[in-house]
């Protein structure tokens, strides 16, 4: 069993505390395991949303089609990038 290295200490509203305790008991798990596992699942979901792109088969085909298109000429961008940058010294 892994040795615990960190401790979480926070306050929670009574209603939320009771709800989470009931859910942990219903799941036949300790409060600590229930809360940590729920927090890890939410953390993975939040981070995956920023690091993974999940598409079904049709969406994937559309995405690949867009990526495979040749670049379009954008005269406005060409003009913009030909000007000196506002971030470099004159």
PDB file of N, CA and C in Angstrom:
ATOM      1  N   UNK A   1       0.840  -1.184   0.000  1.00  0.00           N
ATOM      2  CA  UNK A   1       0.000   0.000   0.000  1.00  0.00           C
ATOM      3  C   UNK A   1       0.883   1.244   0.000  1.00  0.00           C
ATOM      4  N   UNK A   2       0.507   2.219  -0.817  1.00  0.00           N
ATOM      5  CA  UNK A   2       1.295   3.442  -0.928  1.00  0.00           C
ATOM      6  C   UNK A   2       1.195   4.251   0.360  1.00  0.00           C
ATOM      7  N   UNK A   3       2.296   4.870   0.710  1.00  0.00           N
ATOM      8  CA  UNK A   3       2.337   5.701   1.903  1.00  0.00           C
ATOM      9  C   UNK A   3       1.738   7.073   1.582  1.00  0.00           C
ATOM     10  N   UNK A   4       0.853   7.541   2.449  1.00  0.00           N
ATOM     11  CA  UNK A   4       0.220   8.841   2.249  1.00  0.00           C
ATOM     12  C   UNK A   4       1.244   9.931   2.514  1.00  0.00           C
ATOM     13  N   UNK A   5       1.316  10.897   1.594  1.00  0.00           N
ATOM     14  CA  UNK A   5       2.312  11.952   1.718  1.00  0.00           C
ATOM     15  C   UNK A   5       1.687  13.318   1.903  1.00  0.00           C
ATOM     16  N   UNK A   6       0.465  13.500   1.478  1.00  0.00           N
ATOM     17  CA  UNK A   6      -0.170  14.814   1.544  1.00  0.00           C
ATOM     18  C   UNK A   6      -1.467  14.714   2.345  1.00  0.00           C
ATOM     19  N   UNK A   7      -1.854  15.838   2.915  1.00  0.00           N
ATOM     20  CA  UNK A   7      -3.097  15.895   3.671  1.00  0.00           C
ATOM     21  C   UNK A   7      -3.925  17.053   3.137  1.00  0.00           C
ATOM     22  N   UNK A   8      -5.207  16.796   2.917  1.00  0.00           N
ATOM     23  CA  UNK A   8      -6.136  17.831   2.511  1.00  0.00           C
ATOM     24  C   UNK A   8      -6.944  18.220   3.741  1.00  0.00           C
ATOM     25  N   UNK A   9      -7.131  19.499   3.915  1.00  0.00           N
ATOM     26  CA  UNK A   9      -7.916  19.980   5.040  1.00  0.00           C
ATOM     27  C   UNK A   9      -8.753  21.144   4.541  1.00  0.00           C
ATOM     28  N   UNK A  10     -10.056  20.941   4.489  1.00  0.00           N
ATOM     29  CA  UNK A  10     -10.935  21.999   4.018  1.00  0.00           C
ATOM     30  C   UNK A  10     -12.299  21.883   4.671  1.00  0.00           C
ATOM     31  N   UNK A  11     -13.016  22.975   4.621  1.00  0.00           N
ATOM     32  CA  UNK A  11     -14.353  23.024   5.207  1.00  0.00           C
ATOM     33  C   UNK A  11     -15.391  22.817   4.105  1.00  0.00           C
ATOM     34  N   UNK A  12     -16.532  22.280   4.530  1.00  0.00           N
ATOM     35  CA  UNK A  12     -17.605  22.032   3.577  1.00  0.00           C
ATOM     36  C   UNK A  12     -18.941  22.287   4.283  1.00  0.00           C
ATOM     37  N   UNK A  13     -19.907  22.765   3.522  1.00  0.00           N
ATOM     38  CA  UNK A  13     -21.235  23.027   4.080  1.00  0.00           C
ATOM     39  C   UNK A  13     -21.854  21.726   4.590  1.00  0.00           C
ATOM     40  N   UNK A  14     -22.640  21.823   5.642  1.00  0.00           N
ATOM     41  CA  UNK A  14     -23.245  20.645   6.277  1.00  0.00           C
ATOM     42  C   UNK A  14     -24.036  19.794   5.295  1.00  0.00           C
ATOM     43  N   UNK A  15     -24.820  20.439   4.428  1.00  0.00           N
ATOM     44  CA  UNK A  15     -25.642  19.690   3.468  1.00  0.00           C
ATOM     45  C   UNK A  15     -24.775  18.879   2.504  1.00  0.00           C
ATOM     46  N   UNK A  16     -23.697  19.497   2.044  1.00  0.00           N
ATOM     47  CA  UNK A  16     -22.797  18.805   1.111  1.00  0.00           C
ATOM     48  C   UNK A  16     -22.061  17.680   1.823  1.00  0.00           C
ATOM     49  N   UNK A  17     -21.655  17.931   3.059  1.00  0.00           N
ATOM     50  CA  UNK A  17     -20.982  16.906   3.854  1.00  0.00           C
ATOM     51  C   UNK A  17     -21.874  15.685   4.008  1.00  0.00           C
ATOM     52  N   UNK A  18     -23.120  15.908   4.367  1.00  0.00           N
ATOM     53  CA  UNK A  18     -24.061  14.792   4.567  1.00  0.00           C
ATOM     54  C   UNK A  18     -24.292  14.031   3.267  1.00  0.00           C
ATOM     55  N   UNK A  19     -24.444  14.763   2.177  1.00  0.00           N
ATOM     56  CA  UNK A  19     -24.664  14.132   0.877  1.00  0.00           C
ATOM     57  C   UNK A  19     -23.488  13.239   0.495  1.00  0.00           C
ATOM     58  N   UNK A  20     -22.282  13.755   0.637  1.00  0.00           N
ATOM     59  CA  UNK A  20     -21.089  12.998   0.251  1.00  0.00           C
ATOM     60  C   UNK A  20     -20.892  11.802   1.182  1.00  0.00           C
ATOM     61  N   UNK A  21     -21.136  11.993   2.463  1.00  0.00           N
ATOM     62  CA  UNK A  21     -21.022  10.872   3.407  1.00  0.00           C
ATOM     63  C   UNK A  21     -22.031   9.774   3.079  1.00  0.00           C
ATOM     64  N   UNK A  22     -23.264  10.150   2.728  1.00  0.00           N
ATOM     65  CA  UNK A  22     -24.276   9.163   2.354  1.00  0.00           C
ATOM     66  C   UNK A  22     -23.857   8.401   1.101  1.00  0.00           C
ATOM     67  N   UNK A  23     -23.323   9.128   0.129  1.00  0.00           N
ATOM     68  CA  UNK A  23     -22.883   8.483  -1.111  1.00  0.00           C
ATOM     69  C   UNK A  23     -21.720   7.536  -0.854  1.00  0.00           C
ATOM     70  N   UNK A  24     -20.771   7.943  -0.023  1.00  0.00           N
ATOM     71  CA  UNK A  24     -19.633   7.073   0.305  1.00  0.00           C
ATOM     72  C   UNK A  24     -20.117   5.812   0.997  1.00  0.00           C
ATOM     73  N   UNK A  25     -21.060   5.975   1.926  1.00  0.00           N
ATOM     74  CA  UNK A  25     -21.606   4.810   2.634  1.00  0.00           C
ATOM     75  C   UNK A  25     -22.362   3.893   1.666  1.00  0.00           C
ATOM     76  N   UNK A  26     -23.146   4.481   0.769  1.00  0.00           N
ATOM     77  CA  UNK A  26     -23.897   3.687  -0.208  1.00  0.00           C
ATOM     78  C   UNK A  26     -22.958   2.918  -1.133  1.00  0.00           C
ATOM     79  N   UNK A  27     -21.803   3.504  -1.400  1.00  0.00           N
ATOM     80  CA  UNK A  27     -20.808   2.852  -2.261  1.00  0.00           C
ATOM     81  C   UNK A  27     -19.917   1.901  -1.478  1.00  0.00           C
ATOM     82  N   UNK A  28     -20.149   1.808  -0.168  1.00  0.00           N
ATOM     83  CA  UNK A  28     -19.364   0.950   0.723  1.00  0.00           C
ATOM     84  C   UNK A  28     -17.873   1.284   0.640  1.00  0.00           C
ATOM     85  N   UNK A  29     -17.607   2.587   0.721  1.00  0.00           N
ATOM     86  CA  UNK A  29     -16.233   3.071   0.670  1.00  0.00           C
ATOM     87  C   UNK A  29     -16.018   4.062   1.790  1.00  0.00           C
ATOM     88  N   UNK A  30     -14.768   4.260   2.145  1.00  0.00           N
ATOM     89  CA  UNK A  30     -14.465   5.263   3.165  1.00  0.00           C
ATOM     90  C   UNK A  30     -14.696   6.647   2.569  1.00  0.00           C
ATOM     91  N   UNK A  31     -14.949   7.604   3.428  1.00  0.00           N
ATOM     92  CA  UNK A  31     -15.149   8.974   2.975  1.00  0.00           C
ATOM     93  C   UNK A  31     -13.914   9.472   2.228  1.00  0.00           C
ATOM     94  N   UNK A  32     -12.744   9.189   2.778  1.00  0.00           N
ATOM     95  CA  UNK A  32     -11.496   9.634   2.144  1.00  0.00           C
ATOM     96  C   UNK A  32     -11.362   9.059   0.743  1.00  0.00           C
ATOM     97  N   UNK A  33     -11.535   7.741   0.597  1.00  0.00           N
ATOM     98  CA  UNK A  33     -11.393   7.121  -0.727  1.00  0.00           C
ATOM     99  C   UNK A  33     -12.429   7.672  -1.707  1.00  0.00           C
ATOM    100  N   UNK A  34     -13.648   7.842  -1.222  1.00  0.00           N
ATOM    101  CA  UNK A  34     -14.709   8.352  -2.080  1.00  0.00           C
ATOM    102  C   UNK A  34     -14.376   9.754  -2.586  1.00  0.00           C
ATOM    103  N   UNK A  35     -13.983  10.638  -1.679  1.00  0.00           N
ATOM    104  CA  UNK A  35     -13.698  12.027  -2.046  1.00  0.00           C
ATOM    105  C   UNK A  35     -12.462  12.118  -2.943  1.00  0.00           C
ATOM    106  N   UNK A  36     -11.413  11.404  -2.603  1.00  0.00           N
ATOM    107  CA  UNK A  36     -10.192  11.463  -3.418  1.00  0.00           C
ATOM    108  C   UNK A  36     -10.460  10.915  -4.812  1.00  0.00           C
ATOM    109  N   UNK A  37     -11.142   9.783  -4.901  1.00  0.00           N
ATOM    110  CA  UNK A  37     -11.432   9.217  -6.224  1.00  0.00           C
ATOM    111  C   UNK A  37     -12.302  10.157  -7.059  1.00  0.00           C
ATOM    112  N   UNK A  38     -13.302  10.776  -6.431  1.00  0.00           N
ATOM    113  CA  UNK A  38     -14.154  11.718  -7.150  1.00  0.00           C
ATOM    114  C   UNK A  38     -13.343  12.927  -7.623  1.00  0.00           C
ATOM    115  N   UNK A  39     -12.451  13.409  -6.787  1.00  0.00           N
ATOM    116  CA  UNK A  39     -11.615  14.552  -7.157  1.00  0.00           C
ATOM    117  C   UNK A  39     -10.675  14.186  -8.304  1.00  0.00           C
ATOM    118  N   UNK A  40     -10.119  12.999  -8.270  1.00  0.00           N
ATOM    119  CA  UNK A  40      -9.204  12.561  -9.334  1.00  0.00           C
ATOM    120  C   UNK A  40      -9.952  12.423 -10.661  1.00  0.00           C
ATOM    121  N   UNK A  41     -11.150  11.857 -10.627  1.00  0.00           N
ATOM    122  CA  UNK A  41     -11.950  11.722 -11.849  1.00  0.00           C
ATOM    123  C   UNK A  41     -12.243  13.094 -12.443  1.00  0.00           C
ATOM    124  N   UNK A  42     -12.634  14.040 -11.601  1.00  0.00           N
ATOM    125  CA  UNK A  42     -12.928  15.391 -12.088  1.00  0.00           C
ATOM    126  C   UNK A  42     -11.666  16.074 -12.607  1.00  0.00           C
ATOM    127  N   UNK A  43     -10.555  15.893 -11.925  1.00  0.00           N
ATOM    128  CA  UNK A  43      -9.294  16.482 -12.377  1.00  0.00           C
ATOM    129  C   UNK A  43      -8.890  15.914 -13.740  1.00  0.00           C
ATOM    130  N   UNK A  44      -9.031  14.614 -13.914  1.00  0.00           N
ATOM    131  CA  UNK A  44      -8.701  13.996 -15.206  1.00  0.00           C
ATOM    132  C   UNK A  44      -9.613  14.516 -16.304  1.00  0.00           C
ATOM    133  N   UNK A  45     -10.903  14.693 -15.993  1.00  0.00           N
ATOM    134  CA  UNK A  45     -11.849  15.199 -16.979  1.00  0.00           C
ATOM    135  C   UNK A  45     -11.489  16.626 -17.395  1.00  0.00           C
ATOM    136  N   UNK A  46     -11.193  17.470 -16.433  1.00  0.00           N
ATOM    137  CA  UNK A  46     -10.855  18.864 -16.724  1.00  0.00           C
ATOM    138  C   UNK A  46      -9.587  18.944 -17.555  1.00  0.00           C
ATOM    139  N   UNK A  47      -8.565  18.177 -17.175  1.00  0.00           N
ATOM    140  CA  UNK A  47      -7.294  18.234 -17.901  1.00  0.00           C
ATOM    141  C   UNK A  47      -7.401  17.583 -19.272  1.00  0.00           C
ATOM    142  N   UNK A  48      -8.174  16.509 -19.391  1.00  0.00           N
ATOM    143  CA  UNK A  48      -8.340  15.851 -20.687  1.00  0.00           C
ATOM    144  C   UNK A  48      -8.999  16.794 -21.678  1.00  0.00           C
ATOM    145  N   UNK A  49      -9.902  17.615 -21.189  1.00  0.00           N
ATOM    146  CA  UNK A  49     -10.582  18.577 -22.044  1.00  0.00           C
ATOM    147  C   UNK A  49      -9.596  19.556 -22.662  1.00  0.00           C
ATOM    148  N   UNK A  50      -8.439  19.706 -22.033  1.00  0.00           N
ATOM    149  CA  UNK A  50      -7.433  20.643 -22.525  1.00  0.00           C
ATOM    150  C   UNK A  50      -6.287  19.955 -23.259  1.00  0.00           C
ATOM    151  N   UNK A  51      -6.241  18.635 -23.225  1.00  0.00           N
ATOM    152  CA  UNK A  51      -5.111  17.934 -23.827  1.00  0.00           C
ATOM    153  C   UNK A  51      -5.517  16.865 -24.835  1.00  0.00           C
ATOM    154  N   UNK A  52      -6.790  16.495 -24.884  1.00  0.00           N
ATOM    155  CA  UNK A  52      -7.228  15.432 -25.777  1.00  0.00           C
ATOM    156  C   UNK A  52      -8.364  15.916 -26.657  1.00  0.00           C
ATOM    157  N   UNK A  53      -8.379  15.428 -27.876  1.00  0.00           N
ATOM    158  CA  UNK A  53      -9.446  15.732 -28.816  1.00  0.00           C
ATOM    159  C   UNK A  53     -10.154  14.417 -29.118  1.00  0.00           C
ATOM    160  N   UNK A  54     -11.401  14.296 -28.704  1.00  0.00           N
ATOM    161  CA  UNK A  54     -12.154  13.058 -28.890  1.00  0.00           C
ATOM    162  C   UNK A  54     -13.260  13.314 -29.896  1.00  0.00           C
ATOM    163  N   UNK A  55     -13.236  12.548 -30.987  1.00  0.00           N
ATOM    164  CA  UNK A  55     -14.224  12.699 -32.054  1.00  0.00           C
ATOM    165  C   UNK A  55     -14.769  11.337 -32.447  1.00  0.00           C
ATOM    166  N   UNK A  56     -16.037  11.309 -32.869  1.00  0.00           N
ATOM    167  CA  UNK A  56     -16.561  10.062 -33.419  1.00  0.00           C
ATOM    168  C   UNK A  56     -16.044   9.926 -34.859  1.00  0.00           C
ATOM    169  N   UNK A  57     -16.362   8.837 -35.522  1.00  0.00           N
ATOM    170  CA  UNK A  57     -15.797   8.550 -36.850  1.00  0.00           C
ATOM    171  C   UNK A  57     -16.135   9.637 -37.869  1.00  0.00           C
ATOM    172  N   UNK A  58     -17.380  10.101 -37.884  1.00  0.00           N
ATOM    173  CA  UNK A  58     -17.768  11.139 -38.850  1.00  0.00           C
ATOM    174  C   UNK A  58     -17.062  12.465 -38.566  1.00  0.00           C
ATOM    175  N   UNK A  59     -16.989  12.828 -37.309  1.00  0.00           N
ATOM    176  CA  UNK A  59     -16.292  14.056 -36.943  1.00  0.00           C
ATOM    177  C   UNK A  59     -14.819  13.963 -37.308  1.00  0.00           C
ATOM    178  N   UNK A  60     -14.217  12.793 -37.088  1.00  0.00           N
ATOM    179  CA  UNK A  60     -12.808  12.602 -37.416  1.00  0.00           C
ATOM    180  C   UNK A  60     -12.569  12.780 -38.913  1.00  0.00           C
ATOM    181  N   UNK A  61     -13.434  12.193 -39.724  1.00  0.00           N
ATOM    182  CA  UNK A  61     -13.296  12.321 -41.178  1.00  0.00           C
ATOM    183  C   UNK A  61     -13.388  13.791 -41.606  1.00  0.00           C
ATOM    184  N   UNK A  62     -14.320  14.525 -41.037  1.00  0.00           N
ATOM    185  CA  UNK A  62     -14.451  15.951 -41.354  1.00  0.00           C
ATOM    186  C   UNK A  62     -13.220  16.729 -40.921  1.00  0.00           C
ATOM    187  N   UNK A  63     -12.716  16.404 -39.746  1.00  0.00           N
ATOM    188  CA  UNK A  63     -11.516  17.071 -39.221  1.00  0.00           C
ATOM    189  C   UNK A  63     -10.316  16.819 -40.126  1.00  0.00           C
ATOM    190  N   UNK A  64     -10.107  15.573 -40.512  1.00  0.00           N
ATOM    191  CA  UNK A  64      -8.981  15.221 -41.386  1.00  0.00           C
ATOM    192  C   UNK A  64      -9.130  15.905 -42.743  1.00  0.00           C
ATOM    193  N   UNK A  65     -10.351  15.962 -43.243  1.00  0.00           N
ATOM    194  CA  UNK A  65     -10.587  16.641 -44.520  1.00  0.00           C
ATOM    195  C   UNK A  65     -10.183  18.118 -44.442  1.00  0.00           C
ATOM    196  N   UNK A  66     -10.536  18.766 -43.339  1.00  0.00           N
ATOM    197  CA  UNK A  66     -10.145  20.171 -43.167  1.00  0.00           C
ATOM    198  C   UNK A  66      -8.629  20.322 -43.077  1.00  0.00           C
ATOM    199  N   UNK A  67      -7.988  19.421 -42.372  1.00  0.00           N
ATOM    200  CA  UNK A  67      -6.529  19.495 -42.245  1.00  0.00           C
ATOM    201  C   UNK A  67      -5.822  19.257 -43.578  1.00  0.00           C
ATOM    202  N   UNK A  68      -6.414  18.422 -44.411  1.00  0.00           N
ATOM    203  CA  UNK A  68      -5.784  18.075 -45.683  1.00  0.00           C
ATOM    204  C   UNK A  68      -6.004  19.110 -46.787  1.00  0.00           C
ATOM    205  N   UNK A  69      -6.863  20.070 -46.565  1.00  0.00           N
ATOM    206  CA  UNK A  69      -7.102  21.107 -47.575  1.00  0.00           C
ATOM    207  C   UNK A  69      -5.824  21.928 -47.780  1.00  0.00           C
ATOM    208  N   UNK A  70      -5.608  22.388 -49.009  1.00  0.00           N
ATOM    209  CA  UNK A  70      -4.448  23.251 -49.237  1.00  0.00           C
ATOM    210  C   UNK A  70      -4.665  24.602 -48.538  1.00  0.00           C
ATOM    211  N   UNK A  71      -3.586  25.260 -48.185  1.00  0.00           N
ATOM    212  CA  UNK A  71      -3.743  26.560 -47.514  1.00  0.00           C
ATOM    213  C   UNK A  71      -4.404  27.573 -48.444  1.00  0.00           C
ATOM    214  N   UNK A  72      -5.163  28.469 -47.853  1.00  0.00           N
ATOM    215  CA  UNK A  72      -5.835  29.513 -48.633  1.00  0.00           C
ATOM    216  C   UNK A  72      -4.993  30.781 -48.605  1.00  0.00           C
ATOM    217  N   UNK A  73      -5.054  31.513 -49.715  1.00  0.00           N
ATOM    218  CA  UNK A  73      -4.376  32.809 -49.785  1.00  0.00           C
ATOM    219  C   UNK A  73      -5.208  33.815 -49.012  1.00  0.00           C
ATOM    220  N   UNK A  74      -4.580  34.542 -48.117  1.00  0.00           N
ATOM    221  CA  UNK A  74      -5.257  35.564 -47.323  1.00  0.00           C
ATOM    222  C   UNK A  74      -4.480  36.873 -47.479  1.00  0.00           C
ATOM    223  N   UNK A  75      -4.839  37.692 -48.450  1.00  0.00           N
ATOM    224  CA  UNK A  75      -4.096  38.943 -48.698  1.00  0.00           C
ATOM    225  C   UNK A  75      -4.041  39.839 -47.463  1.00  0.00           C
ATOM    226  N   UNK A  76      -5.110  39.885 -46.690  1.00  0.00           N
ATOM    227  CA  UNK A  76      -5.120  40.725 -45.491  1.00  0.00           C
ATOM    228  C   UNK A  76      -4.071  40.289 -44.492  1.00  0.00           C
ATOM    229  N   UNK A  77      -3.907  38.984 -44.319  1.00  0.00           N
ATOM    230  CA  UNK A  77      -2.888  38.478 -43.403  1.00  0.00           C
ATOM    231  C   UNK A  77      -1.493  38.747 -43.941  1.00  0.00           C
ATOM    232  N   UNK A  78      -1.332  38.567 -45.240  1.00  0.00           N
ATOM    233  CA  UNK A  78      -0.024  38.833 -45.837  1.00  0.00           C
ATOM    234  C   UNK A  78       0.380  40.284 -45.605  1.00  0.00           C
ATOM    235  N   UNK A  79      -0.567  41.203 -45.772  1.00  0.00           N
ATOM    236  CA  UNK A  79      -0.308  42.630 -45.546  1.00  0.00           C
ATOM    237  C   UNK A  79       0.012  42.888 -44.072  1.00  0.00           C
ATOM    238  N   UNK A  80      -0.762  42.277 -43.188  1.00  0.00           N
ATOM    239  CA  UNK A  80      -0.553  42.470 -41.761  1.00  0.00           C
ATOM    240  C   UNK A  80       0.840  41.999 -41.340  1.00  0.00           C
ATOM    241  N   UNK A  81       1.244  40.822 -41.805  1.00  0.00           N
ATOM    242  CA  UNK A  81       2.531  40.273 -41.388  1.00  0.00           C
ATOM    243  C   UNK A  81       3.718  40.930 -42.084  1.00  0.00           C
ATOM    244  N   UNK A  82       3.462  41.722 -43.104  1.00  0.00           N
ATOM    245  CA  UNK A  82       4.564  42.421 -43.765  1.00  0.00           C
ATOM    246  C   UNK A  82       4.936  43.701 -43.017  1.00  0.00           C
ATOM    247  N   UNK A  83       4.071  44.156 -42.113  1.00  0.00           N
ATOM    248  CA  UNK A  83       4.351  45.351 -41.307  1.00  0.00           C
ATOM    249  C   UNK A  83       5.280  45.007 -40.145  1.00  0.00           C
ATOM    250  N   UNK A  84       6.033  46.017 -39.661  1.00  0.00           N
ATOM    251  CA  UNK A  84       6.865  45.777 -38.485  1.00  0.00           C
ATOM    252  C   UNK A  84       5.989  45.447 -37.266  1.00  0.00           C
ATOM    253  N   UNK A  85       6.475  44.615 -36.420  1.00  0.00           N
ATOM    254  CA  UNK A  85       5.735  44.204 -35.225  1.00  0.00           C
ATOM    255  C   UNK A  85       5.718  45.330 -34.197  1.00  0.00           C
ATOM    256  N   UNK A  86       4.612  45.446 -33.502  1.00  0.00           N
ATOM    257  CA  UNK A  86       4.520  46.433 -32.427  1.00  0.00           C
ATOM    258  C   UNK A  86       5.325  45.964 -31.221  1.00  0.00           C
ATOM    259  N   UNK A  87       5.775  44.718 -31.203  1.00  0.00           N
ATOM    260  CA  UNK A  87       6.497  44.162 -30.069  1.00  0.00           C
ATOM    261  C   UNK A  87       8.020  44.241 -30.215  1.00  0.00           C
ATOM    262  N   UNK A  88       8.487  44.735 -31.361  1.00  0.00           N
ATOM    263  CA  UNK A  88       9.930  44.866 -31.545  1.00  0.00           C
ATOM    264  C   UNK A  88      10.323  46.336 -31.541  1.00  0.00           C
ATOM    265  N   UNK A  89      11.530  46.591 -31.150  1.00  0.00           N
ATOM    266  CA  UNK A  89      12.013  47.973 -31.090  1.00  0.00           C
ATOM    267  C   UNK A  89      12.146  48.532 -32.495  1.00  0.00           C
ATOM    268  N   UNK A  90      11.811  49.789 -32.661  1.00  0.00           N
ATOM    269  CA  UNK A  90      11.877  50.439 -33.992  1.00  0.00           C
ATOM    270  C   UNK A  90      13.283  50.852 -34.293  1.00  0.00           C
TER     271      UNK A  90
END
